[in-house]
Coordinates of C-alpha atoms and ligand atoms in Angstrom, one line a residue:
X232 CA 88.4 115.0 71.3
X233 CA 88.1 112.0 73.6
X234 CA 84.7 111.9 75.4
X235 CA 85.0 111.7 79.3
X236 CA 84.5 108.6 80.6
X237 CA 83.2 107.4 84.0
X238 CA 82.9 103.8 85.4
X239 CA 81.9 102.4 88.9
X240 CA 84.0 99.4 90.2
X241 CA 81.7 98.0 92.5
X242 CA 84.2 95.1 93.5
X243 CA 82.3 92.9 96.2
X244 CA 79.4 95.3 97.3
X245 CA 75.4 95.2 96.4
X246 CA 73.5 92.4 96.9
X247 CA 69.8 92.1 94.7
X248 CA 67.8 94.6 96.9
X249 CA 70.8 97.0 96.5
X250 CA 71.5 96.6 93.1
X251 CA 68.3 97.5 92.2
X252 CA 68.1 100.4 95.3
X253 CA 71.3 102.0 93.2
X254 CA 70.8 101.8 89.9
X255 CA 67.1 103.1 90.5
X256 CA 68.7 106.0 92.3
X257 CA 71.3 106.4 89.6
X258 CA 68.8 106.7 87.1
X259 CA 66.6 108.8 88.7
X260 CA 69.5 111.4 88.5
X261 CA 70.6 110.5 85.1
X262 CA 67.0 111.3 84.2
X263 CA 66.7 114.8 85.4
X264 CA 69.8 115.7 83.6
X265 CA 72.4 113.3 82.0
X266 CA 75.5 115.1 81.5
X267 CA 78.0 114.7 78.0
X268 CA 79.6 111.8 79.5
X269 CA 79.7 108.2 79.0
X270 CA 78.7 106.2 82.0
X271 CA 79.6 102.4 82.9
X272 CA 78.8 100.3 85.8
X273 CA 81.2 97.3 86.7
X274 CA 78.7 95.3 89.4
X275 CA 79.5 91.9 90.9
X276 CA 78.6 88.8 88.2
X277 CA 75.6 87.9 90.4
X278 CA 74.1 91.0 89.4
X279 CA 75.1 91.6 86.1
X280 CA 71.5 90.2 84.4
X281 CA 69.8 92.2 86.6
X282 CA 72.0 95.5 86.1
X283 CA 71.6 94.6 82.6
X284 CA 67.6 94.9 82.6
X285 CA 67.5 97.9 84.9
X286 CA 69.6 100.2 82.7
X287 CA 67.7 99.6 79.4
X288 CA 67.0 102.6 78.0
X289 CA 69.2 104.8 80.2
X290 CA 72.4 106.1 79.3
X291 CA 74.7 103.9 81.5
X292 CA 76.6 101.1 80.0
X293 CA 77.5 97.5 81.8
X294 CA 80.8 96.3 82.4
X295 CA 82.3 93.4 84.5
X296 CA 84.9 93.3 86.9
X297 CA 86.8 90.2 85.9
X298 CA 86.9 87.5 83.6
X299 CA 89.0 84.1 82.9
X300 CA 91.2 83.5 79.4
X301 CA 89.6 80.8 78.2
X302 CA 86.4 80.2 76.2
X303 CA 85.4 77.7 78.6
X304 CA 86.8 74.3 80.7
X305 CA 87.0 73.3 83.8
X306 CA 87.9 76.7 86.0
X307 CA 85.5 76.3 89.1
X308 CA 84.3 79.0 90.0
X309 CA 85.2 81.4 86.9
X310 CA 83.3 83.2 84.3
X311 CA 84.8 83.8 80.3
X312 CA 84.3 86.1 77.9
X313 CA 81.5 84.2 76.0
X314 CA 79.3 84.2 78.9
X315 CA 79.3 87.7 79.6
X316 CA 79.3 88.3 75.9
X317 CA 75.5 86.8 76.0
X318 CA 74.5 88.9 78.9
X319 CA 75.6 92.0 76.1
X320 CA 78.1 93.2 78.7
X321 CA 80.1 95.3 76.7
X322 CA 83.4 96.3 79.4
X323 CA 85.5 94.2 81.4
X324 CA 87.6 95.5 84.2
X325 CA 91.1 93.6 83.6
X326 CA 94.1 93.8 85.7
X327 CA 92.9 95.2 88.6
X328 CA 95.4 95.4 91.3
X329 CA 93.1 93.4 93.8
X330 CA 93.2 90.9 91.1
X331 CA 97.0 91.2 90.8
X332 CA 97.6 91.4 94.5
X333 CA 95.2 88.9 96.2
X334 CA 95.0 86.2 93.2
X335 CA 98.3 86.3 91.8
X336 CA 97.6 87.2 88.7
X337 CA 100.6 87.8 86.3
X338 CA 101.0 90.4 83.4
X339 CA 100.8 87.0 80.9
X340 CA 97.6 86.3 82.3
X341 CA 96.3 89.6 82.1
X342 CA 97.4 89.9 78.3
X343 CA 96.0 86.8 77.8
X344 CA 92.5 88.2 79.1
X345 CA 92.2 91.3 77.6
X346 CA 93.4 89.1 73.9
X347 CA 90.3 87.3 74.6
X348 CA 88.1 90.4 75.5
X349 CA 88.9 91.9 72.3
X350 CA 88.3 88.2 70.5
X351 CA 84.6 88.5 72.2
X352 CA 83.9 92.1 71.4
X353 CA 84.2 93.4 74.8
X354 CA 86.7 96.5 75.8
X355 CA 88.9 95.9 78.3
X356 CA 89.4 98.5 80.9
X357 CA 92.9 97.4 81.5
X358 CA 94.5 98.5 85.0
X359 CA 97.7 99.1 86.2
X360 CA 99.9 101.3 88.8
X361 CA 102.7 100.7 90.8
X362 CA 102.8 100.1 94.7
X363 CA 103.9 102.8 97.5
X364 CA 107.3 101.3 97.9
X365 CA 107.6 101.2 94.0
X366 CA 107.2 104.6 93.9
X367 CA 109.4 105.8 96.8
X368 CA 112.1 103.8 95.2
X369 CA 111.2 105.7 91.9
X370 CA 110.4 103.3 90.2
X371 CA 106.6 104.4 88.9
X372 CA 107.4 104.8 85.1
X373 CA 109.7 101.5 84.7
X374 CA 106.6 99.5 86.8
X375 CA 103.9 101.4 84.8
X376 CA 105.6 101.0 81.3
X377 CA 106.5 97.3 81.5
X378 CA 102.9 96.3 82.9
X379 CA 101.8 98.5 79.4
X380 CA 104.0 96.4 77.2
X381 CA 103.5 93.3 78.5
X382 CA 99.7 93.3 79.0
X383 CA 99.5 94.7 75.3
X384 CA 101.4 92.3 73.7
X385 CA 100.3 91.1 70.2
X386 CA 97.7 93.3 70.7
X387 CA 97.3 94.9 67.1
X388 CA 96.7 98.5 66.0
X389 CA 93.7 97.9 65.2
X390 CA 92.7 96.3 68.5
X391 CA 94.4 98.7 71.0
X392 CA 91.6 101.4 70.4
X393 CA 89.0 98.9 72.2
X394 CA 90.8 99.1 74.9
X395 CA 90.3 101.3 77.8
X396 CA 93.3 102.2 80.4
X397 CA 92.7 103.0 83.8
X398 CA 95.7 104.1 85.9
X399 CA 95.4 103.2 89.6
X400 CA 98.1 104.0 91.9
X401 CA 98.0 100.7 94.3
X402 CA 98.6 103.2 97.5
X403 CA 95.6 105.4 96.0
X404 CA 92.9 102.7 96.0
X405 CA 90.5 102.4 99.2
X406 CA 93.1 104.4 101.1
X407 CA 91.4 108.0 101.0
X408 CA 95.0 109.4 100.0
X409 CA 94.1 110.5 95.9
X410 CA 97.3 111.2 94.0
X411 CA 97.7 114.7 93.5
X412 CA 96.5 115.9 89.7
X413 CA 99.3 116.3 88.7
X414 CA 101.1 113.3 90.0
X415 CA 98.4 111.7 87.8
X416 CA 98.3 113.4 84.9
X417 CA 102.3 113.4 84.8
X418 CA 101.8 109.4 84.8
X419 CA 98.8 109.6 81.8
X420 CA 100.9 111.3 79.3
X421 CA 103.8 109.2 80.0
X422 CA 101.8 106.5 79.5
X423 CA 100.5 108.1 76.5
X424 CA 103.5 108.5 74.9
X425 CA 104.4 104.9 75.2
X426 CA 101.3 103.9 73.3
X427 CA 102.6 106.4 70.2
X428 CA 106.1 104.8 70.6
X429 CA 104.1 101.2 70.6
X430 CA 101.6 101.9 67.9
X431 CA 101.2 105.6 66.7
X432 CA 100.5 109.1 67.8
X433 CA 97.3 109.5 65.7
X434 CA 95.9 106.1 68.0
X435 CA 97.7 107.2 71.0
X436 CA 95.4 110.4 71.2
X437 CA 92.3 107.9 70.9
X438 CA 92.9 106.6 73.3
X439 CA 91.2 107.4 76.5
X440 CA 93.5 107.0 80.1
X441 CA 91.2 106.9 82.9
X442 CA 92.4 107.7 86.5
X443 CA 91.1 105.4 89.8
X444 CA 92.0 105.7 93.4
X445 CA 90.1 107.4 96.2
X446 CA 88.5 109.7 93.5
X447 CA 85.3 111.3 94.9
X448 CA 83.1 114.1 94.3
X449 CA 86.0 116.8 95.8
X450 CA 88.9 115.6 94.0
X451 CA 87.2 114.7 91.0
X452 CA 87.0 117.8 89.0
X453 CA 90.7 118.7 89.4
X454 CA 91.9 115.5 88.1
X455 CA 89.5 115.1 85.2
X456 CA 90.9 118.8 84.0
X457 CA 94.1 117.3 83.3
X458 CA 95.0 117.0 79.8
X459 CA 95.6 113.2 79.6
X460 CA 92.9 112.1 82.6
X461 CA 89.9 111.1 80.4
X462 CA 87.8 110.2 83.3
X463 CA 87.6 108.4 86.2
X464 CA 87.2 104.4 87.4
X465 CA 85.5 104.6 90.6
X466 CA 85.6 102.3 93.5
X467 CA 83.5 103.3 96.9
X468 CA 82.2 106.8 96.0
X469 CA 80.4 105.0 93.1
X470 CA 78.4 102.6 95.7
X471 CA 76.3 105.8 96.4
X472 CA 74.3 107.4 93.4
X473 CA 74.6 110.7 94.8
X474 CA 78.8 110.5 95.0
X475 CA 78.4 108.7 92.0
X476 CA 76.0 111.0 89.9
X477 CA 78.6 114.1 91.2
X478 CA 81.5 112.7 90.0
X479 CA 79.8 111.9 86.9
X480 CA 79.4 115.7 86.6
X481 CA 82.9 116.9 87.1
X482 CA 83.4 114.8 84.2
X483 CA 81.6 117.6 82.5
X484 CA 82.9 121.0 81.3
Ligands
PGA194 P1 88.6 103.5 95.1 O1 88.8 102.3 94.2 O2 87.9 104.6 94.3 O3 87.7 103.0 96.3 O4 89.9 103.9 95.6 C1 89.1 102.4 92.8 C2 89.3 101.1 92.1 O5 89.8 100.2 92.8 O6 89.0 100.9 91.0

């Protein structure tokens, strides 16, 4: 049985103040009643010490939302694996569309990341989806499989169960418009079955497949009934505690 699984993308939101506001909030929550689900938050790097501090001794766990290839060099502006390593982050968030979309970043790339995740002892919560016009040309499943396959090259059997997917529709994220459960879940066990057809069934089924876009405390408990939807990556309903915390609950059944 895989364990449901619920992380917050915070992308470029929460200052100080508001990091500590929300994960105070979050905790308070958690505290009354934590639910049998595991529970990550992805904040911006200027707040990952801090995050780090705050959730000691909770149940939540700390991720990050990006992170370069290499070990270190000069990459203005960038943060690697190593670093976030000593701030004992233990997710990354890798291949987000954003990234994809509004920094170029390639399939290569992105394999070479989450090679070098797994290298530091971080899991990768590796994203991918297609675009609207990808899928009103029907092209979903070859976009999906071939961002799979490329971004888990040399990636061994071994490896691939550190590794976290989350599937995010492109036209699903910020937009309000959620794909339908099923939509989604028809999407998760395709991509599911690739996995057994790359490395086995018996890994495949470890695997967990999370599902992001526009996910909030209405839609939430009908997606994460689907067979292959293992939880949830979360992008503005987890910048409250209270949408957060809810969604955290229809993780539960
Ligand atoms: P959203 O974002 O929940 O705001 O649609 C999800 C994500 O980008 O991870």
């Amino acid at each position: 049985m895989r364990k449901k699984f619920v992380a917050g993308n915070w992308k470029m939101y929460k200052d100080k103040t508001e990091t500590v506001q929300l994960i105070s909030e979050l905790i308070e929550k958690l505290n009354s009643y934590t639910p049998e689900v595991e529970i990550a938050i992805c904040p911006p790097f200027t707040s990952i010490e801090l995050a780090g501090e705050l959730i000691k001794n909770s149940p939540i766990k700390l991720g990050a939302q990006n992170m370069h290839s290499e070990i270190e060099g000069a990459f203005t502006g960038e943060v690697s694996a190593k670093m976030l390593k000593s701030f004992n982050v233990e997710y990354v968030i890798l291949g987000h569309s954003e990234r994809r979309t509004y920094f170029k970043e390639t399939d290569e790339f992105i394999n070479q990341k989450i090679k070098r995740a797994i290298e530091f002892d971080l899991k990768p919560i590796f994203c991918l989806g297609e675009t609207l016009e990808e899928r009103e040309n029907g092209k979903t499943f070859d976009v999906v499989e071939n961002q799979l396959r490329l971004g888990l090259n040399g990636v061994s059997r071994l490896d691939v169960e550190k590794i976290v997917i989350a599937y995010e529709p492109v036209w699903a994220i910020g937009t309000g418009r959620t794909a339908t459960p099923e939509q989604a879940q028809e999407v998760h066990s395709f991509l599911r079955e690739k996995l057994s057809k790359l490395f086995d069934s018996e890994i495949a089924s470890k695997i967990k497949i999370l599902y992001g876009g526009s996910v909030k405390p209405e839609n939430a408990r009908d997606l994460f009934k689907q067979p292959d939807i293992d939880g949830g990556l979360i992008g503005g309903a987890c910048l409250k505690a209270d949408s957060f915390y809810q969604i955290i609950l229809a993780a539960q059944f």
